[in-house]
mmCIF file of C-alpha atoms and ligand atoms in Angstrom:
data_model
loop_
_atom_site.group_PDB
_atom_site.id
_atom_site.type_symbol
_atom_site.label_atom_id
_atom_site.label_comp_id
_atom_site.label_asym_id
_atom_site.label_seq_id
_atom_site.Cartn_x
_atom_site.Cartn_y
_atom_site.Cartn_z
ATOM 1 C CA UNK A 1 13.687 -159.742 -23.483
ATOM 2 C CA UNK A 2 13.136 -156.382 -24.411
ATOM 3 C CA UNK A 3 12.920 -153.385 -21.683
ATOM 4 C CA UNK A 4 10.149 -153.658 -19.536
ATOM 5 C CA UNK A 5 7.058 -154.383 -22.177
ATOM 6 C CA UNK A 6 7.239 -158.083 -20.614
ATOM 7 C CA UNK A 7 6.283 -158.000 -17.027
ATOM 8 C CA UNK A 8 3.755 -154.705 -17.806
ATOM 9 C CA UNK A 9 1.663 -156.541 -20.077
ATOM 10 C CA UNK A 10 2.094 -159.856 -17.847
ATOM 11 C CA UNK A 11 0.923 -157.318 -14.851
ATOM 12 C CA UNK A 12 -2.085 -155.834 -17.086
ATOM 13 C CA UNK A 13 -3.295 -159.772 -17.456
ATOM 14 C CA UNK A 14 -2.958 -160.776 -14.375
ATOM 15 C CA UNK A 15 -4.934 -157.373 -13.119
ATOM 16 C CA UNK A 16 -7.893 -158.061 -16.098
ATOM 17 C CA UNK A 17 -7.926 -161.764 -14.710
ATOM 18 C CA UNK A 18 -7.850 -160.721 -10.591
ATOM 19 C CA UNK A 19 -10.935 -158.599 -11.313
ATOM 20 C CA UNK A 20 -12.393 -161.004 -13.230
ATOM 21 C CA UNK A 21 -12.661 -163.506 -10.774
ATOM 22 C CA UNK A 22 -13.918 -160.882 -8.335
ATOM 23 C CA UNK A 23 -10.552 -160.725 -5.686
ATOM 24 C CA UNK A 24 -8.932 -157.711 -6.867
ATOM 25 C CA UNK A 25 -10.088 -155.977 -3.788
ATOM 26 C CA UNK A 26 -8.999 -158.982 -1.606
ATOM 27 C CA UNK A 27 -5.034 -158.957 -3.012
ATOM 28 C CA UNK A 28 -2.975 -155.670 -2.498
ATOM 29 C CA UNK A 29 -1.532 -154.814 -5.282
ATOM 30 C CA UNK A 30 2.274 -156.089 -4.597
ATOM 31 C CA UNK A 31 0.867 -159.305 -3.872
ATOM 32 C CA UNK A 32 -0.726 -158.973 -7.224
ATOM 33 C CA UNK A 33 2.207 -157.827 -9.513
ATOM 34 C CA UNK A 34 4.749 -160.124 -7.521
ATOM 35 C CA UNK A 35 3.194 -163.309 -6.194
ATOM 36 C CA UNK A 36 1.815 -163.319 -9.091
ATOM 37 C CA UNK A 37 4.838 -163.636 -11.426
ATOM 38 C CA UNK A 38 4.661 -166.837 -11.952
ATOM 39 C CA UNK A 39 1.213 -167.526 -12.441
ATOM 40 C CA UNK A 40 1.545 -165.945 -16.007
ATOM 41 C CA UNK A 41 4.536 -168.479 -16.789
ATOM 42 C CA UNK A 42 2.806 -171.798 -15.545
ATOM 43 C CA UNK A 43 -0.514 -170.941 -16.641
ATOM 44 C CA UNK A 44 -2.287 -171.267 -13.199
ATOM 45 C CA UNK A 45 -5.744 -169.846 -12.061
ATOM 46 C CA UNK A 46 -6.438 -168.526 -8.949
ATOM 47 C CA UNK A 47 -8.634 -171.435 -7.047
ATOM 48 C CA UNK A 48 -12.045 -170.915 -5.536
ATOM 49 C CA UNK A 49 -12.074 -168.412 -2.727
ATOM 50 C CA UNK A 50 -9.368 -166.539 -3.923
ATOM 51 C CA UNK A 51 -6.466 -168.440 -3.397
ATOM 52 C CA UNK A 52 -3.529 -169.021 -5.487
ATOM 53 C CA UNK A 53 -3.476 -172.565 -7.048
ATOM 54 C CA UNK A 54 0.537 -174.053 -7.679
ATOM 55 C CA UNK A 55 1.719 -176.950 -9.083
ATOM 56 C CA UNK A 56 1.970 -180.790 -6.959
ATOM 57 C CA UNK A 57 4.863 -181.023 -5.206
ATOM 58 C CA UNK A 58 7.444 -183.185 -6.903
ATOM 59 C CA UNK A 59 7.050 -186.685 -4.992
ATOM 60 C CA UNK A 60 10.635 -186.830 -4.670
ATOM 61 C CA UNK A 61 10.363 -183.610 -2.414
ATOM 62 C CA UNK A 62 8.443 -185.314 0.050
ATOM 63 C CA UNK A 63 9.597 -187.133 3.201
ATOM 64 C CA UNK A 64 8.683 -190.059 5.092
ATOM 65 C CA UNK A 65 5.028 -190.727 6.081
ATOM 66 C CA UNK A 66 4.360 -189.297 9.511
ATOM 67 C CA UNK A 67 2.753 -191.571 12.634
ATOM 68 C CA UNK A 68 -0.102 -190.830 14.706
ATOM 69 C CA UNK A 69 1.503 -188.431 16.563
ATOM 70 C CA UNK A 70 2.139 -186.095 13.514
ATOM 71 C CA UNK A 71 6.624 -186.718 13.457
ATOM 72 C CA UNK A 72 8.884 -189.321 11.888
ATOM 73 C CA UNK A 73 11.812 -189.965 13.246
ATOM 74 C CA UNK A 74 14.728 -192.246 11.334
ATOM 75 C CA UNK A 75 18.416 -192.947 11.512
ATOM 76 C CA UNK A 76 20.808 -191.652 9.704
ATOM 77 C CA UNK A 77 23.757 -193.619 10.482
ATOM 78 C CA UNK A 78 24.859 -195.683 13.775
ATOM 79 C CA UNK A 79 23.545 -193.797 17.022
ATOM 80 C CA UNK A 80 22.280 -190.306 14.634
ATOM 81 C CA UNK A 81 18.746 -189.722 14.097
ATOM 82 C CA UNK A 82 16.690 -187.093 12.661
ATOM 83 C CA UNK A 83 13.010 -185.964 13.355
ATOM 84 C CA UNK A 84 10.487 -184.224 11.329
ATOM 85 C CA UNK A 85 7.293 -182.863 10.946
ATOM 86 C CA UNK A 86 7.773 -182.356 7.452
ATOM 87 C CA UNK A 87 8.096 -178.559 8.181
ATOM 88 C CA UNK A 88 11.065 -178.737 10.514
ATOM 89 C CA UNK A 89 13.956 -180.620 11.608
ATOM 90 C CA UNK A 90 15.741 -181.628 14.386
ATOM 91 C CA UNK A 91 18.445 -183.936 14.754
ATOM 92 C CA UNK A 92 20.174 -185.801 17.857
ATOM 93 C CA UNK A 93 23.127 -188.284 19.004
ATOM 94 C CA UNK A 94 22.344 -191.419 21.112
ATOM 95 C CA UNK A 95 25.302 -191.643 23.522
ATOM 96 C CA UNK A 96 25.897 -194.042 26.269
ATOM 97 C CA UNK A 97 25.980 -191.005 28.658
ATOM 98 C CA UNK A 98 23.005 -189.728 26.932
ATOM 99 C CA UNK A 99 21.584 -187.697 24.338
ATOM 100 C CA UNK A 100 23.075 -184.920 22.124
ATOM 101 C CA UNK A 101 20.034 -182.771 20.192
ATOM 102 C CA UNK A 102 20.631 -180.112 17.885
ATOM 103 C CA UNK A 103 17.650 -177.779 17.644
ATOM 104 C CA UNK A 104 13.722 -177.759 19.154
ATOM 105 C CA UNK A 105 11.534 -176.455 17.078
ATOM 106 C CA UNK A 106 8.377 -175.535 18.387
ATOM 107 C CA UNK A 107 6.737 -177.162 15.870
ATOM 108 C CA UNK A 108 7.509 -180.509 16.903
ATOM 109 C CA UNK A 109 8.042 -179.443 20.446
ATOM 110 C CA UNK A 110 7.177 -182.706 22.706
ATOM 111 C CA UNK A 111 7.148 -184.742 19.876
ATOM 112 C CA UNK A 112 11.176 -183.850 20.343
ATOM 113 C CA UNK A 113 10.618 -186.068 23.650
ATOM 114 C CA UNK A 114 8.746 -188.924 22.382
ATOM 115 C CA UNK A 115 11.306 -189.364 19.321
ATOM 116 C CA UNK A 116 14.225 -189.240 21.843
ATOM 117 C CA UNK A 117 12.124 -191.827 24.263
ATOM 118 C CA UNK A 118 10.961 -194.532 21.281
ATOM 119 C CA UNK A 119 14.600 -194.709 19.860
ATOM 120 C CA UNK A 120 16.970 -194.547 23.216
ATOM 121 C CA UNK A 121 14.198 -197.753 24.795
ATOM 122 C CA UNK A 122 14.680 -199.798 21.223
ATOM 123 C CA UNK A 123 18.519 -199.343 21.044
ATOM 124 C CA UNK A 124 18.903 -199.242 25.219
ATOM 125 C CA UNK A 125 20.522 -195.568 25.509
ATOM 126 C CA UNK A 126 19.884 -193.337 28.204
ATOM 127 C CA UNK A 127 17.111 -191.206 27.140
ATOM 128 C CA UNK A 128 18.023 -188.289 29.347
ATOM 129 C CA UNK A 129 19.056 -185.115 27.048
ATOM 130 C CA UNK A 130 22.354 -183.770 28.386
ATOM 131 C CA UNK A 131 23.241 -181.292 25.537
ATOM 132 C CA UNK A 132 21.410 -179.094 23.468
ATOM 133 C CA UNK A 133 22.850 -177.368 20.479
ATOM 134 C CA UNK A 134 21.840 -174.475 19.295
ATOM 135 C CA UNK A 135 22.164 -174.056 15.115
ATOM 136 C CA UNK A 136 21.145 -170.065 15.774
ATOM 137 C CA UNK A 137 18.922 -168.101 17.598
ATOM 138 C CA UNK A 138 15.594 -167.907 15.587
ATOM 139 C CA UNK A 139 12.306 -169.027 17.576
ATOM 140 C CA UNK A 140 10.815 -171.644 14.659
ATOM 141 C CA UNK A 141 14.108 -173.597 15.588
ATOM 142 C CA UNK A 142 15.169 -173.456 18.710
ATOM 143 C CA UNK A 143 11.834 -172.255 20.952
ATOM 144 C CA UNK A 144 11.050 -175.387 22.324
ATOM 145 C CA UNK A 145 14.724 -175.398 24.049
ATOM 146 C CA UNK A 146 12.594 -174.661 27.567
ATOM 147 C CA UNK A 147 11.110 -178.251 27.459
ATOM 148 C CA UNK A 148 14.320 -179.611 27.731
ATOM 149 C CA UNK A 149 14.672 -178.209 31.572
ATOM 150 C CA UNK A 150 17.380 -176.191 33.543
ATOM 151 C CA UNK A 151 20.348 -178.702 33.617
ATOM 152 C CA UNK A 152 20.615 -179.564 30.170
ATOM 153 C CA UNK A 153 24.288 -177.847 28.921
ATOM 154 C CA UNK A 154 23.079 -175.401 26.050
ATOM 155 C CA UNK A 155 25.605 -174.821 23.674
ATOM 156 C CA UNK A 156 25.413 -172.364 21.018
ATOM 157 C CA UNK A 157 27.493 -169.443 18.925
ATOM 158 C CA UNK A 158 28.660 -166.331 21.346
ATOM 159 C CA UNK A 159 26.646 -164.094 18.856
ATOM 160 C CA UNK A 160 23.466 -166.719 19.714
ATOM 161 C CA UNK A 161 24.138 -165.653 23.333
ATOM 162 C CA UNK A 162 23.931 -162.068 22.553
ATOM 163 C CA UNK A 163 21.379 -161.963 20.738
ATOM 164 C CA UNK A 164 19.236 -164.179 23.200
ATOM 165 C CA UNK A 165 20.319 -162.740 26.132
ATOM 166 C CA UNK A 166 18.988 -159.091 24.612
ATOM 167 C CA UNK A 167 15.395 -161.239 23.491
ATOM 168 C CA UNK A 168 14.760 -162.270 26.946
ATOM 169 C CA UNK A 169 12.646 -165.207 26.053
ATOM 170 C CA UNK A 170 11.564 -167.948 28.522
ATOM 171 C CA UNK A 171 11.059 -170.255 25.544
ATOM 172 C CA UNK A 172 14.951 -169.628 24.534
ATOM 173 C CA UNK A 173 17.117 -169.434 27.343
ATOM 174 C CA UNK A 174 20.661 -168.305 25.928
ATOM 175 C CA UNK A 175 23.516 -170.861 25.619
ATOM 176 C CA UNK A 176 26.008 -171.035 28.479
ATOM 177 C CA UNK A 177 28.525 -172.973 26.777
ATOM 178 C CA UNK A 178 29.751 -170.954 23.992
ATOM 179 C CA UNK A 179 32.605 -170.428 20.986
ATOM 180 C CA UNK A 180 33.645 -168.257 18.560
ATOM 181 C CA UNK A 181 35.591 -170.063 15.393
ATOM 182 C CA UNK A 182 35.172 -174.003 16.828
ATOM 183 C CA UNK A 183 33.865 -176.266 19.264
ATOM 184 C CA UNK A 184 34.356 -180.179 19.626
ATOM 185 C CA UNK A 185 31.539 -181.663 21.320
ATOM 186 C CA UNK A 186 32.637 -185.122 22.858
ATOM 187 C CA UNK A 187 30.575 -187.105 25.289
ATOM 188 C CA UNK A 188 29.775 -191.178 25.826
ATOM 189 C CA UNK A 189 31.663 -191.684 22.588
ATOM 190 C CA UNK A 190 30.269 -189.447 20.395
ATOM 191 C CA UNK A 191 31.091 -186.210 18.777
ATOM 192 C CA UNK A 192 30.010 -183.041 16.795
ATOM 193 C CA UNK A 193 31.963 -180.795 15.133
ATOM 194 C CA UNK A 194 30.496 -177.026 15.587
ATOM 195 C CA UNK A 195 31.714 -174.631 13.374
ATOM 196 C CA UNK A 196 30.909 -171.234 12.873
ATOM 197 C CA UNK A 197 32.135 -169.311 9.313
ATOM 198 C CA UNK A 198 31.112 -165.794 10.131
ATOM 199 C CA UNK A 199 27.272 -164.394 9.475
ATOM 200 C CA UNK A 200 24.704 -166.035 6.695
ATOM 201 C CA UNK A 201 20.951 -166.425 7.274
ATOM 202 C CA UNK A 202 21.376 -164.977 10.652
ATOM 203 C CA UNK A 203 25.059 -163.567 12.274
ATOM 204 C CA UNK A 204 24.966 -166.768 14.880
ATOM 205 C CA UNK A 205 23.956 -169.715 12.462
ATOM 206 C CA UNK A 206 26.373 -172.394 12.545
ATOM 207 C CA UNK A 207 27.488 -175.518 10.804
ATOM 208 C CA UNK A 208 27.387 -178.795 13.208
ATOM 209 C CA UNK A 209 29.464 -181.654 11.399
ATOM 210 C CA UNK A 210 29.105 -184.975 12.321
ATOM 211 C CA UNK A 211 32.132 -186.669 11.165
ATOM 212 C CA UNK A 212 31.500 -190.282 12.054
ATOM 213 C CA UNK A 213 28.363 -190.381 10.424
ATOM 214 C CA UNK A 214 29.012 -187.989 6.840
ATOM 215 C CA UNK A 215 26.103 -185.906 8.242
ATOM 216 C CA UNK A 216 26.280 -181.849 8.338
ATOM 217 C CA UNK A 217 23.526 -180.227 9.795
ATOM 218 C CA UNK A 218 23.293 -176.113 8.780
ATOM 219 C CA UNK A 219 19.583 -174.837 9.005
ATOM 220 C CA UNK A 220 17.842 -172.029 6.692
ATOM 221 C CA UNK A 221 20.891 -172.386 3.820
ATOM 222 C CA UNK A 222 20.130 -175.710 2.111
ATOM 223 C CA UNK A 223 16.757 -176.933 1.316
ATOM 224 C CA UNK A 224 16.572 -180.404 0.266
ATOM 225 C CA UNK A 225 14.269 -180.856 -2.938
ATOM 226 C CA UNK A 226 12.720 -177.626 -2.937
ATOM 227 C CA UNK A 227 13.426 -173.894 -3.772
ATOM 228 C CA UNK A 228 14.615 -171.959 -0.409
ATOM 229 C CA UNK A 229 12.229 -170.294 1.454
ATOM 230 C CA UNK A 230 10.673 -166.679 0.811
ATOM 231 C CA UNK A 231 13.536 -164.061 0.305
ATOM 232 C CA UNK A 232 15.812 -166.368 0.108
ATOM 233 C CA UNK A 233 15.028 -168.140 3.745
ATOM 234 C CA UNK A 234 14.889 -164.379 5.304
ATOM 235 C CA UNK A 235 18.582 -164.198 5.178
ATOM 236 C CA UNK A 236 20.388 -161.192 6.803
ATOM 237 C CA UNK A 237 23.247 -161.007 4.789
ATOM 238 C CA UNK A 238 22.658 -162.302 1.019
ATOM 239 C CA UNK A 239 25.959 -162.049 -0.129
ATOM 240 C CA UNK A 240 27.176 -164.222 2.808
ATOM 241 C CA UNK A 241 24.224 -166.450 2.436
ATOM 242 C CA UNK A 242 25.126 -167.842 -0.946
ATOM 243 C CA UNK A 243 28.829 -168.282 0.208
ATOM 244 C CA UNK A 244 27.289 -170.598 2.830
ATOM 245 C CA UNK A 245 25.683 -172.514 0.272
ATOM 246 C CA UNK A 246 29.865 -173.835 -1.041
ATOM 247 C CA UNK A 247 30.820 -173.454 3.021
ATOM 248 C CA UNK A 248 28.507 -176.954 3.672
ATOM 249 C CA UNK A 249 29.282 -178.345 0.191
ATOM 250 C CA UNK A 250 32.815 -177.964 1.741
ATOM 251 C CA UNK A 251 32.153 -180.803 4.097
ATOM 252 C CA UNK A 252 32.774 -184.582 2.932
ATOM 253 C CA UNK A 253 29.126 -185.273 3.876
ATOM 254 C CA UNK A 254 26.744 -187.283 2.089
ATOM 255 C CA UNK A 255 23.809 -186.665 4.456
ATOM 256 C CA UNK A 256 22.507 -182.995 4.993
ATOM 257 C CA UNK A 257 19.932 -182.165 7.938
ATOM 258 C CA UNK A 258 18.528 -178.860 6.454
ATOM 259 C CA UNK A 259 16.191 -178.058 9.390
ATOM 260 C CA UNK A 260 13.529 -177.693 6.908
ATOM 261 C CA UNK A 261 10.853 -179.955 5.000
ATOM 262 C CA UNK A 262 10.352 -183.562 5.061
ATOM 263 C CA UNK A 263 13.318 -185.332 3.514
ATOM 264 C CA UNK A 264 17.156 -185.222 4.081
ATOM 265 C CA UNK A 265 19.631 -183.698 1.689
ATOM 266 C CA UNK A 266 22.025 -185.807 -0.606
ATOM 267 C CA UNK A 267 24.464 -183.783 -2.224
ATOM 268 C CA UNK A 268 22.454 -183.546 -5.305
ATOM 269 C CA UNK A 269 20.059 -181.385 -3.742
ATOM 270 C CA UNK A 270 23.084 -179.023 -2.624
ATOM 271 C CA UNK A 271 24.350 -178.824 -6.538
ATOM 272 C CA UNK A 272 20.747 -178.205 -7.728
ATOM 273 C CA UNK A 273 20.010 -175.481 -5.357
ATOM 274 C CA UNK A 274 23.318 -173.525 -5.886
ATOM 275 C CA UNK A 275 21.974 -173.646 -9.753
ATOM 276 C CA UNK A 276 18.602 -172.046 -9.338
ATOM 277 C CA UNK A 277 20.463 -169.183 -6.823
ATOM 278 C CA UNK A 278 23.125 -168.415 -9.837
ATOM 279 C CA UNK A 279 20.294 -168.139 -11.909
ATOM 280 C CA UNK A 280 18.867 -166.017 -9.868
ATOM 281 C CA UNK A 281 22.005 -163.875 -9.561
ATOM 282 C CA UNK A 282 22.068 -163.814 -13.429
ATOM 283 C CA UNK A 283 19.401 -163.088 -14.137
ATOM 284 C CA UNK A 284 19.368 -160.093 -11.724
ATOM 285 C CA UNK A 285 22.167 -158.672 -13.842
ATOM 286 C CA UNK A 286 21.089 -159.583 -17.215
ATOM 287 C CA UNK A 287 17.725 -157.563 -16.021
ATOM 288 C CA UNK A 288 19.544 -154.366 -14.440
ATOM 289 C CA UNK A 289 21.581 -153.703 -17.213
ATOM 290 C CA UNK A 290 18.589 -154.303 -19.629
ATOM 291 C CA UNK A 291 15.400 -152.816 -18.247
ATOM 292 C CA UNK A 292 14.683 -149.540 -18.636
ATOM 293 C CA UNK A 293 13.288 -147.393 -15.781
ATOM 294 C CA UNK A 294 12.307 -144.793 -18.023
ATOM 295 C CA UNK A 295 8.134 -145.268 -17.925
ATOM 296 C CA UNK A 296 8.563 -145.408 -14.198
ATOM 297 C CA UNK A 297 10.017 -142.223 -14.016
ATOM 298 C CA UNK A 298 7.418 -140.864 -16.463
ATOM 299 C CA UNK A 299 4.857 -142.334 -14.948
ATOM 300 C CA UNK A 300 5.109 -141.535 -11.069
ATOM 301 C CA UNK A 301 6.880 -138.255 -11.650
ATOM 302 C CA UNK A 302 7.945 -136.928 -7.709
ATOM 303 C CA UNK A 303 6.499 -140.082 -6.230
ATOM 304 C CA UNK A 304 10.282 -141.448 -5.800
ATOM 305 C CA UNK A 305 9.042 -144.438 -3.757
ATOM 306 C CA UNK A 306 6.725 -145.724 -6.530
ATOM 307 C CA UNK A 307 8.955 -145.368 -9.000
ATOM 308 C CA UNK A 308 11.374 -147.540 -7.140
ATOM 309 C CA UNK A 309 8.282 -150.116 -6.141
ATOM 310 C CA UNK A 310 7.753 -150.295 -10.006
ATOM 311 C CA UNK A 311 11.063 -150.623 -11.149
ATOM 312 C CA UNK A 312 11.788 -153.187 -8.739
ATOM 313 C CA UNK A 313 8.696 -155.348 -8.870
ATOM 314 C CA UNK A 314 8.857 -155.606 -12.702
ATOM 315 C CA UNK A 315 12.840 -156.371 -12.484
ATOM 316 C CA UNK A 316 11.799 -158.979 -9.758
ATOM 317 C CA UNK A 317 9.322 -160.175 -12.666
ATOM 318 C CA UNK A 318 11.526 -160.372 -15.204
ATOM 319 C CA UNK A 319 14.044 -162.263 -13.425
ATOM 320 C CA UNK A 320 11.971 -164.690 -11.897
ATOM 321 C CA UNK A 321 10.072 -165.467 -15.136
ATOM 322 C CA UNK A 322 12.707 -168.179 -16.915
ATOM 323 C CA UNK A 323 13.645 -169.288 -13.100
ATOM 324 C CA UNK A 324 10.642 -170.463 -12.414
ATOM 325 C CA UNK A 325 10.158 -172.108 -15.562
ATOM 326 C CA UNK A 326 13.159 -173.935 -15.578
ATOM 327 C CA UNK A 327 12.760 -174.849 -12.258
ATOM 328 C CA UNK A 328 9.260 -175.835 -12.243
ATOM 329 C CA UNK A 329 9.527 -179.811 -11.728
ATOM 330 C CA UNK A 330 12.893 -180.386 -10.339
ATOM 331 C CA UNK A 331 12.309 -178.136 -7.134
ATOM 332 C CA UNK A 332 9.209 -177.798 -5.175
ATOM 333 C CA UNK A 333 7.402 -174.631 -4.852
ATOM 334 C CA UNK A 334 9.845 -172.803 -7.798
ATOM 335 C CA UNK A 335 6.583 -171.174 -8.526
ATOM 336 C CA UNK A 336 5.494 -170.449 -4.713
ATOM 337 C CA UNK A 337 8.502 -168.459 -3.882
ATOM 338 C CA UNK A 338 11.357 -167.939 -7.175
ATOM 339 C CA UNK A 339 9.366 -164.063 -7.552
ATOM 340 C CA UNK A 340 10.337 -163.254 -4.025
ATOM 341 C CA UNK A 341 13.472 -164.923 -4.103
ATOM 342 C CA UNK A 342 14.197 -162.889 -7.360
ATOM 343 C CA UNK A 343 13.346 -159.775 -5.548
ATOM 344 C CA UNK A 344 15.810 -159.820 -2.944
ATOM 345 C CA UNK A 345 18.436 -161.119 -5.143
ATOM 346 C CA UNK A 346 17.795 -157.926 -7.158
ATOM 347 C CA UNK A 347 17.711 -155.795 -4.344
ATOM 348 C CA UNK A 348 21.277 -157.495 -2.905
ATOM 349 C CA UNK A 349 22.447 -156.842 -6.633
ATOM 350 C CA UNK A 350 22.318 -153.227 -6.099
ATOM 351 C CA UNK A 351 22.415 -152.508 -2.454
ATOM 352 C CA UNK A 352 25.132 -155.403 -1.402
ATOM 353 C CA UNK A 353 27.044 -155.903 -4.748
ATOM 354 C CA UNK A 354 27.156 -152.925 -5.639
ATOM 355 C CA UNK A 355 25.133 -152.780 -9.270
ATOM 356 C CA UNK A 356 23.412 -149.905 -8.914
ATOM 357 C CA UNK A 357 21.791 -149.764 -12.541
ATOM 358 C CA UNK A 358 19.612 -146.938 -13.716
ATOM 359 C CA UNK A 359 19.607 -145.564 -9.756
ATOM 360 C CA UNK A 360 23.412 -145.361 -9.467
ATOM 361 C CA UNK A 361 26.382 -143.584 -11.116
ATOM 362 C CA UNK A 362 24.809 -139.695 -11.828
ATOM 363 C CA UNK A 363 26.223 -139.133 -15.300
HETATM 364 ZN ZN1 ZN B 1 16.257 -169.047 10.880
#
């Protein structure tokens, strides 16, 4: 690909086709040039109303059915069991001194409870949650910790204290029991293995192993069947991020609990999704040592900032383009979020790798 001719004249379209359907006023402009990248590529049209219209989900991206409550909930292996909304994830341990749950996300909130109730009374556990693990500090996963009452232990990553303590939030009440490098959680004959391999999507996330049961559970790194979520699942430190990715591919497991979506993780899903972020990386470098910032700078003279937004939005473009397409089928939602994925993988290019491009080394 040639310069930056591409994603200009895929822009101009996309502008001529916005204002032909009468919502150019409605979409800002950045929303324009890069949620729109992929509409070019796949051919899609904007549906009634304004909205954008992206291709079915891949059936094999979906999960279980849900009951009338709105969860599943399933076993994974002997006393493990995961529930879902088909947004989020939780998992817990059936012990004979009680239960064991890792995460409580608001979105399933006391459809945690009921889970925990219907599976202890059909395989005669105690249904009373003793431990709560904390995968890391964010809200969506863990804000629905307050349901679980005052005497539950909370156990969680000393950064995950930190960082709650400073939030102050009833709905997330910071772990007492905490660890820096490893923690071995062993009660009514059951264990986890916590683990925590320095920062990734956020500096506290951590990697709970169960070992009896080939089942890892790390939340916002791997997502099962579709491509990770919006700048690359909001992660803190990018570099760090895709290092997690071979961190839980590390593990023997052959069950992953991604906290996300509707289905587990095989180790399939792992391989495929450390493909489409290497393409992503690649492309990011095939693009910053090929497009040339030149009508930026001629066009937005002293406006620095626009000249950056330009450059940046058409690299994101450009990199996103063949991602998308290659990934269209094989992971859902490659054309929902592969343009702002790109983005930030360009913008980690430069700012944490160190490829500066056209904006670095003054000649
Ligand atoms: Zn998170």
């Amino acid at each position: 690909m040639t310069a930056s001719s591409e994603p200009q004249r895929e822009a101009t379209s996309r502008r001529r086709f916005l204002a032909a359907a009468g919502t150019a006023a409605a979409v800002p402009a950045a929303a324009a040039l890069i949620g729109g990248g992929p509409l070019a590529g796949t051919a899609r049209a904007a549906a009634p109303g304004g909205l954008t219209d992206y291709a079915p989900v891949p059936p094999g991206a979906l999960g279980p059915a849900l009951n009338a409550d709105g969860y599943f909930a399933g076993n994974i292996s002997g006393n493990l069991y995961w529930v879902t909304d088909s947004v989020y994830q939780a998992m817990f341990l059936t012990t004979r001194d009680g239960v064991v749950l890792v995460d409580a996300p608001p979105t399933i909130g006391h459809n945690l409870l009921r889970a925990i109730s219907a599976v202890t009374q059909a395989n005669s556990s105690p249904a009373k949650v003793t431990h709560l693990v904390y995968s890391h500090s964010h809200a969506d996963h863990i804000g629905a910790s307050a349901l679980l009452g005052a005497d539950v232990v909370r156990i969680g990553h000393s950064e995950c204290r930190r960082l709650l303590l400073r939030e102050a939030d009833p709905n997330r009440p910071a772990p007492t029991v905490t660890f820096d490098d490893h923690y071995v959680l062993e009660t009514g004959g059951e264990r986890l293995l916590l683990d925590y391999h320095g920062p990734n999507h956020t500096p506290d996330n951590i990697f709970i192993y169960a070992p009896d049961h080939q089942t890892l559970m790390v939340v916002d790194v791997i997502f099962p069947g579709w491509v990770p979520f919006k700048n690359l699942a909001v992660s803190q430190d990018i570099p760090s991020w895709i290092r997690a990715q071979d961190v839980a591919m590390g593990y023997p497991w052959q069950t992953l609990v991604g906290g996300h979506l509707g289905r587990l993780g095989r180790r399939a899903d792992g391989n495929l999704q450390i493909a489409y972020v290497a393409d992503l990386l690649a492309g990011a470098r095939a693009t910053i040592a090929s497009l040339d910032p030149t009508p930026f700078f001629a066009r937005y003279g002293n406006n620095s900032w626009a000249i950056f937004k330009a450059y940046l939005d058409a690299a994101a473009a450009q990199v996103a383009a063949p991602v998308t397409a290659k990934y269209l089928g094989r992971l859902a939602a490659a054309d929902v979020f592969t343009a702002d994925n790109a983005y930030v993988m360009f913008e980690s290019l430069r700012v944490d790798y160190g490829t500066l491009g056209p904006f670095g080394n003054h000649p």
